[in-house]
Structures are given as structure tokens and as C-alpha cells.
Amino acid sequence: MALQRMDNVLIVVDDVDAVIAFFVELGMELEGRAPLEGRWAERVIGLDDVRQDIAMLRTPDGHGRVELAKFHRPKAIAAEPKDAPANTLGMRRIMFAVDDIEDVIARLRTHGAELVGALEQYEDVYRLCYVRGPEGIIVGLAEQLG
């Protein structure tokens, strides 16, 4: 049996509305929001007495998804500093291809996003940067050149 696809990436957040607004501004589409609880969910994620709200966002091409979860029970815990540096162990960022990187940066700044480093060009292939958004989420942006 071969891998079929990557379905989604989960990000646990406190302010789900702010994070949804950030990803919608980036260009993702909100597929839906719903509460999630029950014994089946508890068994899947290995936690008892779970009550959470989830939201699913998809990329415009329909192939990539980001799932957001706001835990009401049990409360979410911080595993690392909010603004962890790029060399911290674990998942550091999600990378998106964009067609106008400077426009995207400007729009995301209206949601509190800041550049992690600098906007740089890699040879004649890409312009790249990392942006830190709400909840310390790092998003990589790549604009293909030529």
C-alpha cells in the first residue's frame, strides 16, 4: 500500500478566529467549523474528556489543508516558547507558494504578522521569507521567479 496524499496539518490554537482570519488573508478558504467531542475522538487522540472546536481551511487548488483546533477540555499546554527560533526541535513552519510575495506580506501584516528574518532571493529561482503570524505560527512564503 502506497501513500496516497498528505491530508492536512493540525495546529492547536487559543484564538481560532484570529488564526482563521490570518489564513483566509493568505488565500486559504474556510471549509467549515464544528465542535468535536465524544468517546471516539478521545480514543483517536488519546485524551479523556475532550471538547474542542475545529476549523478546516484549504488551499485554492483544493489539495492542501490546515486544521485548527481550540481545546476547551482539556486545556491546551505550551510545549515551547511562543516565538521559538528556527532551530527549535519540532515542526517549524508551513510553506506556501504565492504569486506576489510582497503583496502577501503586506496583507498579512494587517493581521499582526512580522518577518522572522528577511525577504531573500535564492538564485534566479525563488524569493523566500518566513512570516510569524498569530499564536507564533510561522508560515514560509515562496514566489517562483521567471
mmCIF file of C-alpha atoms in Angstrom:
data_model
loop_
_atom_site.group_PDB
_atom_site.id
_atom_site.type_symbol
_atom_site.label_atom_id
_atom_site.label_comp_id
_atom_site.label_asym_id
_atom_site.label_seq_id
_atom_site.Cartn_x
_atom_site.Cartn_y
_atom_site.Cartn_z
ATOM 1 C CA MET A 1 0.000 0.000 0.000
ATOM 2 C CA ALA A 2 1.445 3.351 -1.040
ATOM 3 C CA LEU A 3 0.919 6.746 0.499
ATOM 4 C CA GLN A 4 -1.977 8.488 -1.226
ATOM 5 C CA ARG A 5 -1.546 12.116 -0.122
ATOM 6 C CA MET A 6 -0.929 14.412 2.808
ATOM 7 C CA ASP A 7 -4.423 15.267 4.031
ATOM 8 C CA ASN A 8 -3.838 18.130 6.487
ATOM 9 C CA VAL A 9 -1.643 19.689 9.148
ATOM 10 C CA LEU A 10 -3.133 20.321 12.613
ATOM 11 C CA ILE A 11 -2.342 23.470 14.566
ATOM 12 C CA VAL A 12 -3.641 23.798 18.138
ATOM 13 C CA VAL A 13 -4.516 27.434 18.870
ATOM 14 C CA ASP A 14 -6.126 29.613 21.528
ATOM 15 C CA ASP A 15 -7.651 32.299 19.282
ATOM 16 C CA VAL A 16 -9.173 30.316 16.432
ATOM 17 C CA ASP A 17 -10.891 33.381 14.918
ATOM 18 C CA ALA A 18 -7.617 35.322 14.616
ATOM 19 C CA VAL A 19 -5.830 32.349 13.064
ATOM 20 C CA ILE A 20 -8.686 31.724 10.607
ATOM 21 C CA ALA A 21 -8.558 35.406 9.563
ATOM 22 C CA PHE A 22 -4.779 35.140 9.042
ATOM 23 C CA PHE A 23 -5.026 32.056 6.816
ATOM 24 C CA VAL A 24 -8.002 33.471 4.881
ATOM 25 C CA GLU A 25 -5.960 36.633 4.236
ATOM 26 C CA LEU A 26 -3.162 34.390 2.981
ATOM 27 C CA GLY A 27 -5.620 32.982 0.441
ATOM 28 C CA MET A 28 -6.956 29.822 2.063
ATOM 29 C CA GLU A 29 -10.664 29.083 2.077
ATOM 30 C CA LEU A 30 -12.579 28.131 5.227
ATOM 31 C CA GLU A 31 -14.281 24.790 4.553
ATOM 32 C CA GLY A 32 -16.087 24.678 7.866
ATOM 33 C CA ARG A 33 -16.085 24.836 11.639
ATOM 34 C CA ALA A 34 -17.568 22.425 14.134
ATOM 35 C CA PRO A 35 -17.399 21.300 17.738
ATOM 36 C CA LEU A 36 -15.675 17.974 18.293
ATOM 37 C CA GLU A 37 -16.142 15.721 21.308
ATOM 38 C CA GLY A 38 -17.137 12.197 22.167
ATOM 39 C CA ARG A 39 -15.556 8.908 23.059
ATOM 40 C CA TRP A 40 -14.431 8.129 19.504
ATOM 41 C CA ALA A 41 -12.423 11.400 19.348
ATOM 42 C CA GLU A 42 -10.952 10.752 22.800
ATOM 43 C CA ARG A 43 -9.793 7.293 21.687
ATOM 44 C CA VAL A 44 -8.243 8.631 18.482
ATOM 45 C CA ILE A 45 -6.233 11.445 20.105
ATOM 46 C CA GLY A 46 -5.519 9.672 23.401
ATOM 47 C CA LEU A 47 -7.083 12.248 25.753
ATOM 48 C CA ASP A 48 -10.055 11.950 28.116
ATOM 49 C CA ASP A 49 -12.994 14.354 28.425
ATOM 50 C CA VAL A 50 -12.225 16.161 25.153
ATOM 51 C CA ARG A 51 -14.208 19.165 23.984
ATOM 52 C CA GLN A 52 -12.785 21.234 21.175
ATOM 53 C CA ASP A 53 -13.735 23.422 18.241
ATOM 54 C CA ILE A 54 -12.139 22.664 14.912
ATOM 55 C CA ALA A 55 -11.885 24.574 11.662
ATOM 56 C CA MET A 56 -10.654 23.278 8.309
ATOM 57 C CA LEU A 57 -9.091 25.549 5.708
ATOM 58 C CA ARG A 58 -7.986 24.539 2.208
ATOM 59 C CA THR A 59 -5.649 25.953 -0.380
ATOM 60 C CA PRO A 60 -7.256 27.381 -3.536
ATOM 61 C CA ASP A 61 -6.171 24.326 -5.556
ATOM 62 C CA GLY A 62 -8.063 22.087 -3.103
ATOM 63 C CA HIS A 63 -5.086 19.828 -2.375
ATOM 64 C CA GLY A 64 -3.647 21.267 0.866
ATOM 65 C CA ARG A 65 -5.448 21.718 4.167
ATOM 66 C CA VAL A 66 -4.769 23.211 7.582
ATOM 67 C CA GLU A 67 -6.896 22.069 10.511
ATOM 68 C CA LEU A 68 -7.155 24.339 13.541
ATOM 69 C CA ALA A 69 -8.182 23.053 16.963
ATOM 70 C CA LYS A 70 -9.179 25.095 20.004
ATOM 71 C CA PHE A 71 -9.254 22.844 23.087
ATOM 72 C CA HIS A 72 -11.780 23.758 25.761
ATOM 73 C CA ARG A 73 -11.152 20.477 27.636
ATOM 74 C CA PRO A 74 -8.510 19.542 28.473
ATOM 75 C CA LYS A 75 -6.832 22.944 28.205
ATOM 76 C CA ALA A 76 -4.016 23.206 25.653
ATOM 77 C CA ILE A 77 -0.479 23.365 27.017
ATOM 78 C CA ALA A 78 2.532 25.213 25.611
ATOM 79 C CA ALA A 79 5.285 22.845 24.533
ATOM 80 C CA GLU A 80 7.846 25.543 23.708
ATOM 81 C CA PRO A 81 8.349 29.287 23.807
ATOM 82 C CA LYS A 82 5.725 31.202 21.805
ATOM 83 C CA ASP A 83 8.319 32.722 19.459
ATOM 84 C CA ALA A 84 10.638 29.718 19.210
ATOM 85 C CA PRO A 85 13.622 30.197 16.886
ATOM 86 C CA ALA A 86 14.013 28.290 13.613
ATOM 87 C CA ASN A 87 16.396 25.731 15.149
ATOM 88 C CA THR A 88 13.904 24.541 17.812
ATOM 89 C CA LEU A 89 13.117 20.838 17.516
ATOM 90 C CA GLY A 90 9.731 20.014 16.031
ATOM 91 C CA MET A 91 7.587 21.363 13.218
ATOM 92 C CA ARG A 92 8.734 24.908 12.456
ATOM 93 C CA ARG A 93 6.685 26.174 9.535
ATOM 94 C CA ILE A 94 4.261 25.518 6.696
ATOM 95 C CA MET A 95 5.433 26.708 3.250
ATOM 96 C CA PHE A 96 3.075 28.196 0.671
ATOM 97 C CA ALA A 97 3.698 29.143 -2.946
ATOM 98 C CA VAL A 98 2.441 32.664 -3.715
ATOM 99 C CA ASP A 99 2.367 34.785 -6.843
ATOM 100 C CA ASP A 100 3.216 38.182 -5.285
ATOM 101 C CA ILE A 101 5.214 37.776 -2.087
ATOM 102 C CA GLU A 102 5.375 41.484 -1.212
ATOM 103 C CA ASP A 103 1.586 41.844 -1.514
ATOM 104 C CA VAL A 104 1.051 38.785 0.689
ATOM 105 C CA ILE A 105 3.462 40.109 3.332
ATOM 106 C CA ALA A 106 1.670 43.477 3.361
ATOM 107 C CA ARG A 107 -1.759 41.849 3.739
ATOM 108 C CA LEU A 108 -0.581 39.507 6.498
ATOM 109 C CA ARG A 109 0.935 42.432 8.400
ATOM 110 C CA THR A 110 -2.620 43.771 8.842
ATOM 111 C CA HIS A 111 -3.156 40.625 10.966
ATOM 112 C CA GLY A 112 -0.079 41.257 13.109
ATOM 113 C CA ALA A 113 2.369 39.175 11.072
ATOM 114 C CA GLU A 114 6.059 40.045 11.135
ATOM 115 C CA LEU A 115 9.001 38.829 9.094
ATOM 116 C CA VAL A 116 11.086 36.292 11.028
ATOM 117 C CA GLY A 117 14.247 37.200 9.103
ATOM 118 C CA ALA A 118 14.323 38.940 5.745
ATOM 119 C CA LEU A 119 12.813 38.565 2.300
ATOM 120 C CA GLU A 120 15.610 36.991 0.257
ATOM 121 C CA GLN A 121 16.167 35.755 -3.270
ATOM 122 C CA TYR A 122 17.546 32.271 -3.898
ATOM 123 C CA GLU A 123 19.470 32.410 -7.156
ATOM 124 C CA ASP A 124 17.115 33.137 -10.070
ATOM 125 C CA VAL A 125 14.566 30.623 -8.785
ATOM 126 C CA TYR A 126 12.634 31.941 -5.752
ATOM 127 C CA ARG A 127 12.028 34.868 -3.441
ATOM 128 C CA LEU A 128 11.532 33.441 0.042
ATOM 129 C CA CYS A 129 10.719 34.532 3.583
ATOM 130 C CA TYR A 130 9.277 33.331 6.867
ATOM 131 C CA VAL A 131 6.437 35.250 8.496
ATOM 132 C CA ARG A 132 5.351 34.828 12.128
ATOM 133 C CA GLY A 133 1.587 35.221 12.487
ATOM 134 C CA PRO A 134 -0.914 34.882 15.322
ATOM 135 C CA GLU A 135 -0.057 32.404 18.075
ATOM 136 C CA GLY A 136 3.560 32.374 16.861
ATOM 137 C CA ILE A 137 2.667 30.319 13.773
ATOM 138 C CA ILE A 138 5.452 30.506 11.187
ATOM 139 C CA VAL A 139 4.469 30.479 7.533
ATOM 140 C CA GLY A 140 7.024 30.239 4.755
ATOM 141 C CA LEU A 141 6.268 32.112 1.541
ATOM 142 C CA ALA A 142 7.867 31.313 -1.810
ATOM 143 C CA GLU A 143 7.420 33.253 -5.028
ATOM 144 C CA GLN A 144 8.798 31.411 -8.053
ATOM 145 C CA LEU A 145 10.718 33.657 -10.440
ATOM 146 C CA GLY A 146 10.811 33.520 -14.212
#
